PDB file of C-alpha atoms in Angstrom:
ATOM      1  CA  MET A1329      42.783  22.863  42.846  1.00 48.00           C
ATOM      2  CA  LYS A1330      41.867  20.276  45.445  1.00 48.00           C
ATOM      3  CA  ARG A1331      41.575  17.584  42.776  1.00 51.00           C
ATOM      4  CA  LYS A1332      45.057  18.431  41.477  1.00 49.00           C
ATOM      5  CA  ALA A1333      46.448  18.287  44.995  1.00 45.00           C
ATOM      6  CA  VAL A1334      44.855  14.908  45.613  1.00 44.00           C
ATOM      7  CA  ALA A1335      46.157  13.561  42.303  1.00 50.00           C
ATOM      8  CA  GLY A1336      49.629  14.857  43.166  1.00 52.00           C
ATOM      9  CA  ASN A1337      49.538  13.153  46.554  1.00 55.00           C
ATOM     10  CA  ILE A1338      48.513   9.868  44.951  1.00 63.00           C
ATOM     11  CA  ARG A1339      51.360  10.089  42.439  1.00 75.00           C
ATOM     12  CA  ASN A1340      53.835  10.902  45.206  1.00 81.00           C
ATOM     13  CA  LYS A1341      52.593   7.965  47.230  1.00 86.00           C
ATOM     14  CA  GLU A1342      52.953   5.584  44.290  1.00 89.00           C
ATOM     15  CA  ARG A1343      56.453   6.880  43.525  1.00 91.00           C
ATOM     16  CA  SER A1344      57.475   6.448  47.154  1.00 92.00           C
ATOM     17  CA  LYS A1345      56.040   2.929  47.285  1.00 92.00           C
ATOM     18  CA  GLU A1346      57.954   2.053  44.123  1.00 92.00           C
ATOM     19  CA  LYS A1347      61.161   3.446  45.653  1.00 94.00           C
ATOM     20  CA  PHE A1348      60.682   1.241  48.726  1.00 94.00           C
ATOM     21  CA  LEU A1349      60.081  -1.846  46.577  1.00 94.00           C
ATOM     22  CA  GLU A1350      63.125  -1.057  44.457  1.00 94.00           C
ATOM     23  CA  ALA A1351      65.163  -0.564  47.642  1.00 95.00           C
ATOM     24  CA  VAL A1352      64.201  -4.039  48.861  1.00 93.00           C
ATOM     25  CA  GLY A1353      65.413  -5.473  45.555  1.00 91.00           C
ATOM     26  CA  LYS A1354      68.708  -3.550  45.676  1.00 93.00           C
ATOM     27  CA  ILE A1355      69.459  -4.615  49.238  1.00 93.00           C
ATOM     28  CA  LEU A1356      68.532  -8.222  48.544  1.00 88.00           C
ATOM     29  CA  GLU A1357      70.855  -8.193  45.540  1.00 86.00           C
ATOM     30  CA  THR A1358      73.835  -6.613  47.317  1.00 89.00           C
ATOM     31  CA  LYS A1359      73.526  -7.666  50.966  1.00 88.00           C
ATOM     32  CA  GLY A1360      71.092 -10.559  50.956  1.00 84.00           C
ATOM     33  CA  TYR A1361      67.993 -10.931  53.091  1.00 82.00           C
ATOM     34  CA  SER A1362      69.910 -10.213  56.313  1.00 84.00           C
ATOM     35  CA  GLY A1363      70.273  -6.614  55.122  1.00 89.00           C
ATOM     36  CA  LEU A1364      66.535  -5.962  54.894  1.00 88.00           C
ATOM     37  CA  LYS A1365      66.278  -3.696  57.923  1.00 92.00           C
ATOM     38  CA  VAL A1366      63.857  -0.793  58.110  1.00 93.00           C
ATOM     39  CA  ASN A1367      66.552   1.890  58.387  1.00 94.00           C
ATOM     40  CA  ASP A1368      68.556   0.441  55.485  1.00 95.00           C
ATOM     41  CA  ILE A1369      65.466   0.172  53.288  1.00 95.00           C
ATOM     42  CA  ALA A1370      64.473   3.768  54.019  1.00 95.00           C
ATOM     43  CA  ALA A1371      68.025   5.049  53.421  1.00 95.00           C
ATOM     44  CA  THR A1372      68.302   3.179  50.110  1.00 95.00           C
ATOM     45  CA  ALA A1373      64.892   4.448  49.009  1.00 94.00           C
ATOM     46  CA  GLY A1374      65.609   8.000  50.148  1.00 94.00           C
ATOM     47  CA  VAL A1375      62.206   8.148  51.839  1.00 93.00           C
ATOM     48  CA  ASP A1376      61.315   8.612  55.524  1.00 93.00           C
ATOM     49  CA  LYS A1377      60.975   5.198  57.165  1.00 92.00           C
ATOM     50  CA  LYS A1378      57.647   6.281  58.685  1.00 92.00           C
ATOM     51  CA  MET A1379      56.194   6.015  55.203  1.00 93.00           C
ATOM     52  CA  ILE A1380      56.855   2.252  55.237  1.00 93.00           C
ATOM     53  CA  TYR A1381      54.255   1.973  57.991  1.00 92.00           C
ATOM     54  CA  ASN A1382      51.911   4.460  56.346  1.00 92.00           C
ATOM     55  CA  TYR A1383      52.010   2.813  52.914  1.00 92.00           C
ATOM     56  CA  PHE A1384      52.548  -0.862  53.728  1.00 92.00           C
ATOM     57  CA  GLY A1385      51.722  -1.289  57.411  1.00 91.00           C
ATOM     58  CA  GLY A1386      55.271  -2.306  58.286  1.00 90.00           C
ATOM     59  CA  THR A1387      58.462  -3.846  56.953  1.00 90.00           C
ATOM     60  CA  ASP A1388      57.092  -7.383  56.770  1.00 87.00           C
ATOM     61  CA  LYS A1389      54.212  -6.316  54.547  1.00 88.00           C
ATOM     62  CA  LEU A1390      56.572  -4.322  52.327  1.00 92.00           C
ATOM     63  CA  ILE A1391      58.731  -7.420  51.931  1.00 88.00           C
ATOM     64  CA  ASP A1392      55.557  -9.466  51.354  1.00 84.00           C
ATOM     65  CA  GLU A1393      54.614  -7.247  48.445  1.00 87.00           C
ATOM     66  CA  TYR A1394      58.092  -7.396  46.929  1.00 90.00           C
ATOM     67  CA  ILE A1395      58.317 -11.182  47.210  1.00 86.00           C
ATOM     68  CA  SER A1396      54.802 -11.592  45.824  1.00 82.00           C
ATOM     69  CA  SER A1397      55.759  -9.525  42.790  1.00 84.00           C
ATOM     70  CA  LEU A1398      58.594 -11.979  42.045  1.00 82.00           C
ATOM     71  CA  ASP A1399      57.149 -15.359  42.957  1.00 80.00           C
ATOM     72  CA  PHE A1400      56.166 -17.354  39.851  1.00 82.00           C
ATOM     73  CA  TRP A1401      53.248 -19.345  41.241  1.00 77.00           C
ATOM     74  CA  SER A1402      51.826 -16.415  43.197  1.00 71.00           C
ATOM     75  CA  ASN A1403      51.411 -14.621  39.868  1.00 70.00           C
ATOM     76  CA  VAL A1404      49.774 -17.506  38.034  1.00 71.00           C
ATOM     77  CA  ASP A1405      46.059 -16.752  37.913  1.00 62.00           C
ATOM     78  CA  GLY A1406      44.525 -19.833  39.473  1.00 54.00           C
ATOM     79  CA  ASN A1407      41.023 -18.372  39.273  1.00 55.00           C
ATOM     80  CA  THR A1408      40.785 -18.563  35.496  1.00 55.00           C
ATOM     81  CA  ALA A1409      41.991 -21.870  34.110  1.00 57.00           C
ATOM     82  CA  PRO A1410      42.401 -21.976  30.317  1.00 60.00           C
ATOM     83  CA  GLU A1411      40.113 -23.957  28.081  1.00 64.00           C
ATOM     84  CA  ILE A1412      41.763 -27.360  27.708  1.00 78.00           C
ATOM     85  CA  ALA A1413      40.914 -30.629  26.018  1.00 83.00           C
ATOM     86  CA  ASP A1414      43.891 -32.770  27.060  1.00 90.00           C
ATOM     87  CA  GLY A1415      43.546 -32.783  30.837  1.00 90.00           C
ATOM     88  CA  GLY A1416      46.170 -30.077  31.195  1.00 92.00           C
ATOM     89  CA  GLN A1417      49.036 -31.961  29.541  1.00 94.00           C
ATOM     90  CA  GLU A1418      50.358 -29.108  27.400  1.00 94.00           C
ATOM     91  CA  PHE A1419      49.467 -26.525  30.048  1.00 92.00           C
ATOM     92  CA  SER A1420      51.521 -28.446  32.638  1.00 94.00           C
ATOM     93  CA  LYS A1421      54.544 -28.525  30.339  1.00 95.00           C
ATOM     94  CA  GLN A1422      54.156 -24.840  29.558  1.00 93.00           C
ATOM     95  CA  LEU A1423      54.004 -23.837  33.224  1.00 92.00           C
ATOM     96  CA  LEU A1424      57.025 -25.955  34.165  1.00 95.00           C
ATOM     97  CA  THR A1425      59.254 -24.704  31.368  1.00 95.00           C
ATOM     98  CA  GLN A1426      58.199 -21.098  32.003  1.00 93.00           C
ATOM     99  CA  GLN A1427      58.966 -21.530  35.676  1.00 94.00           C
ATOM    100  CA  PHE A1428      62.398 -22.990  34.923  1.00 96.00           C
ATOM    101  CA  ASP A1429      63.304 -19.988  32.759  1.00 95.00           C
ATOM    102  CA  TYR A1430      61.846 -17.543  35.258  1.00 93.00           C
ATOM    103  CA  VAL A1431      63.792 -18.904  38.235  1.00 93.00           C
ATOM    104  CA  ALA A1432      66.966 -19.191  36.143  1.00 93.00           C
ATOM    105  CA  SER A1433      66.840 -15.522  35.149  1.00 91.00           C
ATOM    106  CA  ASN A1434      65.895 -14.034  38.522  1.00 89.00           C
ATOM    107  CA  LYS A1435      68.750 -13.949  41.025  1.00 88.00           C
ATOM    108  CA  ASN A1436      66.708 -12.156  43.680  1.00 88.00           C
ATOM    109  CA  LEU A1437      64.026 -14.830  43.497  1.00 89.00           C
ATOM    110  CA  GLN A1438      66.732 -17.434  44.008  1.00 89.00           C
ATOM    111  CA  LYS A1439      67.840 -15.599  47.146  1.00 87.00           C
ATOM    112  CA  ILE A1440      64.248 -15.499  48.372  1.00 87.00           C
ATOM    113  CA  LEU A1441      63.911 -19.254  47.833  1.00 87.00           C
ATOM    114  CA  LEU A1442      67.057 -19.834  49.880  1.00 86.00           C
ATOM    115  CA  TRP A1443      65.742 -17.463  52.533  1.00 85.00           C
ATOM    116  CA  GLY A1444      62.542 -19.483  52.669  1.00 85.00           C
ATOM    117  CA  VAL A1445      64.367 -22.646  53.745  1.00 86.00           C
ATOM    118  CA  ALA A1446      66.833 -20.876  56.042  1.00 84.00           C
ATOM    119  CA  GLU A1447      64.565 -18.788  58.244  1.00 82.00           C
ATOM    120  CA  LYS A1448      61.037 -18.894  59.606  1.00 82.00           C
ATOM    121  CA  ARG A1449      59.368 -15.587  58.824  1.00 78.00           C
ATOM    122  CA  ASN A1450      55.740 -14.523  58.453  1.00 80.00           C
ATOM    123  CA  SER A1451      56.333 -12.730  55.155  1.00 75.00           C
ATOM    124  CA  LEU A1452      57.803 -15.881  53.625  1.00 82.00           C
ATOM    125  CA  ARG A1453      55.068 -18.075  55.064  1.00 85.00           C
ATOM    126  CA  ASN A1454      52.414 -15.779  53.593  1.00 82.00           C
ATOM    127  CA  ILE A1455      53.921 -16.120  50.122  1.00 81.00           C
ATOM    128  CA  ALA A1456      54.203 -19.887  50.475  1.00 86.00           C
ATOM    129  CA  ASP A1457      50.519 -20.005  51.456  1.00 87.00           C
ATOM    130  CA  GLU A1458      49.534 -17.843  48.473  1.00 84.00           C
ATOM    131  CA  ARG A1459      51.579 -20.084  46.190  1.00 85.00           C
ATOM    132  CA  GLU A1460      49.742 -23.120  47.531  1.00 89.00           C
ATOM    133  CA  ARG A1461      46.326 -21.496  47.133  1.00 88.00           C
ATOM    134  CA  ASN A1462      46.969 -20.681  43.482  1.00 85.00           C
ATOM    135  CA  GLY A1463      48.335 -24.149  42.821  1.00 87.00           C
ATOM    136  CA  GLU A1464      45.377 -25.738  44.575  1.00 91.00           C
ATOM    137  CA  ARG A1465      42.921 -23.908  42.352  1.00 88.00           C
ATOM    138  CA  LEU A1466      44.738 -25.136  39.252  1.00 87.00           C
ATOM    139  CA  PHE A1467      44.812 -28.708  40.534  1.00 92.00           C
ATOM    140  CA  ASN A1468      41.116 -28.589  41.414  1.00 92.00           C
ATOM    141  CA  GLN A1469      40.065 -27.158  38.060  1.00 90.00           C
ATOM    142  CA  ILE A1470      42.330 -29.116  35.725  1.00 91.00           C
ATOM    143  CA  ALA A1471      44.336 -32.086  36.983  1.00 92.00           C
ATOM    144  CA  ASP A1472      42.137 -33.554  39.720  1.00 94.00           C
ATOM    145  CA  PRO A1473      39.059 -34.098  37.500  1.00 93.00           C
ATOM    146  CA  TYR A1474      41.226 -35.645  34.773  1.00 94.00           C
ATOM    147  CA  PHE A1475      43.317 -37.984  36.941  1.00 95.00           C
ATOM    148  CA  ALA A1476      40.487 -38.812  39.381  1.00 94.00           C
ATOM    149  CA  GLU A1477      41.766 -41.527  41.772  1.00 94.00           C
ATOM    150  CA  ASN A1478      45.330 -40.896  40.531  1.00 94.00           C
ATOM    151  CA  ALA A1479      45.192 -37.159  41.276  1.00 96.00           C
ATOM    152  CA  LEU A1480      47.473 -37.382  44.313  1.00 96.00           C
ATOM    153  CA  GLN A1481      50.076 -39.247  42.284  1.00 96.00           C
ATOM    154  CA  TYR A1482      50.064 -36.459  39.701  1.00 96.00           C
ATOM    155  CA  ARG A1483      50.435 -33.881  42.483  1.00 96.00           C
ATOM    156  CA  ALA A1484      53.393 -35.813  43.917  1.00 97.00           C
ATOM    157  CA  ILE A1485      55.088 -35.876  40.518  1.00 97.00           C
ATOM    158  CA  MET A1486      54.545 -32.143  40.101  1.00 96.00           C
ATOM    159  CA  ALA A1487      55.989 -31.555  43.577  1.00 96.00           C
ATOM    160  CA  ILE A1488      59.163 -33.409  42.589  1.00 97.00           C
ATOM    161  CA  LEU A1489      59.459 -31.557  39.286  1.00 97.00           C
ATOM    162  CA  ILE A1490      58.879 -28.110  40.781  1.00 95.00           C
ATOM    163  CA  SER A1491      61.321 -28.711  43.644  1.00 95.00           C
ATOM    164  CA  GLY A1492      63.853 -29.974  41.071  1.00 96.00           C
ATOM    165  CA  ILE A1493      63.464 -26.738  39.123  1.00 96.00           C
ATOM    166  CA  TYR A1494      64.188 -24.757  42.270  1.00 94.00           C
ATOM    167  CA  TYR A1495      67.185 -26.830  43.297  1.00 93.00           C
ATOM    168  CA  LEU A1496      68.900 -26.984  39.907  1.00 94.00           C
ATOM    169  CA  ASN A1497      68.695 -23.222  39.519  1.00 92.00           C
ATOM    170  CA  LEU A1498      69.965 -22.615  43.045  1.00 90.00           C
ATOM    171  CA  TYR A1499      72.754 -25.149  42.583  1.00 87.00           C
ATOM    172  CA  LYS A1500      74.311 -23.927  39.365  1.00 84.00           C
ATOM    173  CA  GLY A1501      77.196 -21.538  39.638  1.00 64.00           C
ATOM    174  CA  VAL A1502      77.528 -21.829  43.426  1.00 74.00           C
ATOM    175  CA  ASN A1503      79.831 -24.788  43.954  1.00 75.00           C
ATOM    176  CA  ALA A1504      79.604 -26.383  40.512  1.00 78.00           C
ATOM    177  CA  GLU A1505      78.322 -25.758  37.015  1.00 85.00           C
ATOM    178  CA  THR A1506      77.266 -29.288  36.081  1.00 92.00           C
ATOM    179  CA  PHE A1507      74.699 -31.703  37.477  1.00 93.00           C
ATOM    180  CA  CYS A1508      74.711 -35.303  36.239  1.00 94.00           C
ATOM    181  CA  GLY A1509      77.140 -34.124  33.578  1.00 94.00           C
ATOM    182  CA  ILE A1510      74.765 -31.443  32.259  1.00 94.00           C
ATOM    183  CA  ASP A1511      76.166 -27.916  32.150  1.00 94.00           C
ATOM    184  CA  LEU A1512      73.387 -25.899  33.738  1.00 92.00           C
ATOM    185  CA  THR A1513      75.029 -22.581  32.884  1.00 91.00           C
ATOM    186  CA  LYS A1514      74.670 -23.107  29.130  1.00 92.00           C
ATOM    187  CA  ASN A1515      71.549 -22.894  26.984  1.00 94.00           C
ATOM    188  CA  GLU A1516      72.060 -26.442  25.742  1.00 96.00           C
ATOM    189  CA  GLY A1517      71.937 -27.753  29.300  1.00 95.00           C
ATOM    190  CA  SER A1518      68.799 -25.741  30.097  1.00 95.00           C
ATOM    191  CA  GLN A1519      67.101 -27.080  26.977  1.00 97.00           C
ATOM    192  CA  GLN A1520      67.913 -30.638  28.031  1.00 97.00           C
ATOM    193  CA  ILE A1521      66.322 -30.070  31.435  1.00 97.00           C
ATOM    194  CA  LYS A1522      63.212 -28.457  29.972  1.00 97.00           C
ATOM    195  CA  GLY A1523      62.911 -31.249  27.441  1.00 97.00           C
ATOM    196  CA  ALA A1524      63.079 -33.784  30.269  1.00 98.00           C
ATOM    197  CA  LEU A1525      60.338 -31.947  32.159  1.00 97.00           C
ATOM    198  CA  GLY A1526      58.070 -32.192  29.134  1.00 97.00           C
ATOM    199  CA  LYS A1527      58.952 -35.850  28.598  1.00 98.00           C
ATOM    200  CA  ILE A1528      58.047 -36.744  32.176  1.00 98.00           C
ATOM    201  CA  ILE A1529      54.674 -35.006  31.881  1.00 97.00           C
ATOM    202  CA  ASP A1530      53.986 -36.826  28.599  1.00 97.00           C
ATOM    203  CA  LEU A1531      54.814 -40.161  30.226  1.00 97.00           C
ATOM    204  CA  VAL A1532      52.505 -39.435  33.168  1.00 96.00           C
ATOM    205  CA  TYR A1533      49.590 -38.696  30.850  1.00 96.00           C
ATOM    206  CA  GLU A1534      50.373 -41.647  28.563  1.00 96.00           C
ATOM    207  CA  ASP A1535      50.453 -44.000  31.534  1.00 95.00           C
ATOM    208  CA  HIS A1536      47.134 -42.655  32.806  1.00 93.00           C
ATOM    209  CA  ASN A1537      45.524 -42.995  29.368  1.00 91.00           C
ATOM    210  CA  LYS A1538      46.656 -46.621  29.095  1.00 89.00           C
ATOM    211  CA  GLU A1539      44.973 -47.434  32.415  1.00 84.00           C
ATOM    212  CA  ASN A1540      41.747 -45.773  31.310  1.00 77.00           C
TER     213      ASN A1540
END
Protein backbone atom coordinates (compact mmCIF):
# COMPACT_ATOMS: atom_id res chain seq x y z
CA MET A 1 0.00 0.00 0.00
CA LYS A 2 2.84 2.37 0.79
CA ARG A 3 4.36 1.82 -2.64
CA LYS A 4 1.04 2.66 -4.31
CA ALA A 5 0.74 5.79 -2.21
CA VAL A 6 4.25 6.89 -3.13
CA ALA A 7 3.61 6.22 -6.82
CA GLY A 8 0.37 8.21 -6.60
CA ASN A 9 2.16 11.14 -4.99
CA ILE A 10 4.80 11.12 -7.71
CA ARG A 11 2.15 11.11 -10.43
CA ASN A 12 0.29 13.95 -8.72
CA LYS A 13 3.49 15.93 -8.45
CA GLU A 14 4.29 15.44 -12.13
CA ARG A 15 0.75 16.42 -13.14
CA SER A 16 0.93 19.54 -11.00
CA LYS A 17 4.33 20.49 -12.42
CA GLU A 18 2.96 20.05 -15.94
CA LYS A 19 -0.03 22.26 -15.07
CA PHE A 20 2.32 25.01 -13.85
CA LEU A 21 4.42 24.79 -17.02
CA GLU A 22 1.31 24.88 -19.18
CA ALA A 23 0.06 27.88 -17.19
CA VAL A 24 3.28 29.78 -17.93
CA GLY A 25 2.76 29.10 -21.63
CA LYS A 26 -0.89 30.21 -21.55
CA ILE A 27 -0.11 33.44 -19.73
CA LEU A 28 2.84 34.21 -21.99
CA GLU A 29 0.60 33.67 -25.01
CA THR A 30 -2.31 35.81 -23.78
CA LYS A 31 -0.74 38.46 -21.53
CA GLY A 32 2.94 38.41 -22.36
CA TYR A 33 5.82 38.10 -19.93
CA SER A 34 4.51 40.94 -17.74
CA GLY A 35 1.66 38.64 -16.71
CA LEU A 36 3.91 35.94 -15.26
CA LYS A 37 3.12 36.61 -11.61
CA VAL A 38 3.00 33.86 -9.01
CA ASN A 39 -0.70 34.33 -8.19
CA ASP A 40 -1.70 34.40 -11.86
CA ILE A 41 0.34 31.29 -12.63
CA ALA A 42 -1.19 29.40 -9.71
CA ALA A 43 -4.73 30.51 -10.62
CA THR A 44 -4.27 29.49 -14.27
CA ALA A 45 -2.82 26.13 -13.23
CA GLY A 46 -5.50 25.55 -10.60
CA VAL A 47 -2.82 24.52 -8.10
CA ASP A 48 -1.84 26.10 -4.77
CA LYS A 49 0.96 28.61 -5.36
CA LYS A 50 2.93 27.06 -2.48
CA MET A 51 3.56 24.10 -4.77
CA ILE A 52 5.58 26.36 -7.10
CA TYR A 53 8.14 26.69 -4.31
CA ASN A 54 7.91 23.03 -3.35
CA TYR A 55 8.33 21.72 -6.90
CA PHE A 56 10.51 24.35 -8.56
CA GLY A 57 12.04 26.41 -5.75
CA GLY A 58 10.28 29.58 -6.86
CA THR A 59 8.75 31.39 -9.81
CA ASP A 60 12.05 32.19 -11.49
CA LYS A 61 13.06 28.53 -11.59
CA LEU A 62 9.63 27.56 -12.92
CA ILE A 63 10.04 30.11 -15.70
CA ASP A 64 13.60 28.85 -16.23
CA GLU A 65 12.31 25.35 -16.84
CA TYR A 66 9.61 26.54 -19.23
CA ILE A 67 12.00 28.70 -21.25
CA SER A 68 14.59 25.92 -21.34
CA SER A 69 12.00 23.56 -22.77
CA LEU A 70 11.43 25.98 -25.68
CA ASP A 71 14.88 27.35 -26.42
CA PHE A 72 16.37 25.76 -29.56
CA TRP A 73 20.06 25.87 -28.67
CA SER A 74 19.50 24.83 -25.06
CA ASN A 75 18.03 21.59 -26.40
CA VAL A 76 20.81 20.86 -28.87
CA ASP A 77 22.99 18.19 -27.29
CA GLY A 78 26.43 19.78 -27.35
CA ASN A 79 27.97 16.84 -25.50
CA THR A 80 27.61 14.39 -28.37
CA ALA A 81 28.68 15.85 -31.69
CA PRO A 82 27.79 13.74 -34.74
CA GLU A 83 30.38 11.92 -36.78
CA ILE A 84 31.36 14.33 -39.54
CA ALA A 85 33.85 14.35 -42.38
CA ASP A 86 33.28 17.83 -43.81
CA GLY A 87 34.21 20.03 -40.87
CA GLY A 88 30.56 20.51 -39.94
CA GLN A 89 29.44 22.09 -43.21
CA GLU A 90 26.21 20.12 -43.65
CA PHE A 91 25.61 20.01 -39.89
CA SER A 92 25.84 23.82 -39.72
CA LYS A 93 23.29 24.21 -42.51
CA GLN A 94 20.99 21.68 -40.88
CA LEU A 95 21.08 23.43 -37.50
CA LEU A 96 20.45 26.87 -39.01
CA THR A 97 17.51 25.81 -41.15
CA GLN A 98 16.00 23.82 -38.27
CA GLN A 99 16.37 26.82 -36.01
CA PHE A 100 14.70 29.11 -38.56
CA ASP A 101 11.68 26.81 -38.78
CA TYR A 102 11.56 26.33 -35.03
CA VAL A 103 11.56 30.05 -34.21
CA ALA A 104 9.07 30.75 -37.02
CA SER A 105 6.56 28.25 -35.64
CA ASN A 106 6.85 29.11 -31.94
CA LYS A 107 5.16 32.36 -30.97
CA ASN A 108 5.92 31.95 -27.27
CA LEU A 109 9.61 31.54 -28.02
CA GLN A 110 9.46 34.75 -30.02
CA LYS A 111 7.98 36.51 -26.99
CA ILE A 112 10.75 35.10 -24.81
CA LEU A 113 13.39 36.39 -27.24
CA LEU A 114 11.84 39.85 -27.08
CA TRP A 115 11.69 39.59 -23.30
CA GLY A 116 15.38 38.76 -23.27
CA VAL A 117 16.34 42.08 -24.87
CA ALA A 118 13.77 44.14 -22.96
CA GLU A 119 14.43 43.17 -19.36
CA LYS A 120 17.30 41.98 -17.21
CA ARG A 121 16.19 38.86 -15.37
CA ASN A 122 18.06 35.94 -13.82
CA SER A 123 15.87 33.32 -15.49
CA LEU A 124 16.62 34.77 -18.92
CA ARG A 125 20.31 35.12 -18.16
CA ASN A 126 20.47 31.48 -17.08
CA ILE A 127 18.99 30.34 -20.39
CA ALA A 128 21.34 32.58 -22.35
CA ASP A 129 24.27 31.06 -20.45
CA GLU A 130 23.04 27.51 -21.13
CA ARG A 131 22.63 28.38 -24.81
CA GLU A 132 26.21 29.62 -24.90
CA ARG A 133 27.56 26.53 -23.14
CA ASN A 134 25.91 24.20 -25.64
CA GLY A 135 27.10 26.29 -28.56
CA GLU A 136 30.61 26.41 -27.15
CA ARG A 137 30.80 22.64 -26.96
CA LEU A 138 29.74 22.36 -30.60
CA PHE A 139 32.28 24.96 -31.68
CA ASN A 140 35.05 23.25 -29.72
CA GLN A 141 34.28 19.79 -31.07
CA ILE A 142 33.52 20.62 -34.70
CA ALA A 143 34.25 24.07 -36.11
CA ASP A 144 37.30 25.21 -34.15
CA PRO A 145 39.51 22.23 -35.10
CA TYR A 146 38.48 22.55 -38.75
CA PHE A 147 38.89 26.32 -39.15
CA ALA A 148 41.92 26.58 -36.84
CA GLU A 149 43.21 30.19 -37.01
CA ASN A 150 39.98 31.23 -38.78
CA ALA A 151 37.73 29.79 -36.05
CA LEU A 152 36.75 33.19 -34.66
CA GLN A 153 35.74 34.37 -38.11
CA TYR A 154 33.45 31.36 -38.47
CA ARG A 155 31.95 32.09 -35.04
CA ALA A 156 31.33 35.71 -36.05
CA ILE A 157 29.54 34.60 -39.21
CA MET A 158 27.39 32.18 -37.22
CA ALA A 159 26.56 34.97 -34.76
CA ILE A 160 25.30 37.14 -37.62
CA LEU A 161 23.28 34.31 -39.15
CA ILE A 162 21.68 33.23 -35.88
CA SER A 163 20.80 36.80 -34.88
CA GLY A 164 19.35 37.30 -38.38
CA ILE A 165 17.15 34.25 -37.88
CA TYR A 166 15.86 35.71 -34.63
CA TYR A 167 15.23 39.17 -36.04
CA LEU A 168 13.49 38.11 -39.25
CA ASN A 169 11.08 35.91 -37.34
CA LEU A 170 10.37 38.61 -34.77
CA TYR A 171 9.93 41.22 -37.49
CA LYS A 172 7.43 39.51 -39.74
CA GLY A 173 3.79 40.24 -39.15
CA VAL A 174 4.40 42.98 -36.58
CA ASN A 175 4.78 46.14 -38.63
CA ALA A 176 5.40 44.60 -42.05
CA GLU A 177 5.31 41.31 -43.89
CA THR A 178 8.25 41.81 -46.24
CA PHE A 179 11.96 42.34 -45.71
CA CYS A 180 14.12 43.32 -48.68
CA GLY A 181 11.11 42.51 -50.83
CA ILE A 182 10.83 38.94 -49.50
CA ASP A 183 7.45 37.98 -48.05
CA LEU A 184 8.42 36.34 -44.78
CA THR A 185 4.88 35.16 -44.09
CA LYS A 186 4.83 32.82 -47.09
CA ASN A 187 6.58 29.48 -47.54
CA GLU A 188 8.34 30.74 -50.66
CA GLY A 189 9.93 33.56 -48.69
CA SER A 190 11.02 31.21 -45.89
CA GLN A 191 12.60 28.87 -48.43
CA GLN A 192 14.55 31.76 -49.93
CA ILE A 193 15.92 32.70 -46.51
CA LYS A 194 16.86 29.12 -45.66
CA GLY A 195 18.49 28.70 -49.04
CA ALA A 196 20.54 31.84 -48.41
CA LEU A 197 21.65 30.50 -45.03
CA GLY A 198 22.94 27.34 -46.68
CA LYS A 199 24.62 29.32 -49.46
CA ILE A 200 26.50 31.49 -46.97
CA ILE A 201 27.76 28.43 -45.07
CA ASP A 202 28.89 26.83 -48.34
CA LEU A 203 30.78 29.99 -49.29
CA VAL A 204 32.50 30.12 -45.89
CA TYR A 205 33.72 26.55 -46.24
CA GLU A 206 34.71 27.00 -49.89
CA ASP A 207 36.73 30.09 -49.02
CA HIS A 208 38.48 28.26 -46.19
CA ASN A 209 39.27 25.28 -48.43
CA LYS A 210 40.80 27.55 -51.07
CA GLU A 211 43.15 29.05 -48.47
CA ASN A 212 44.20 25.61 -47.28
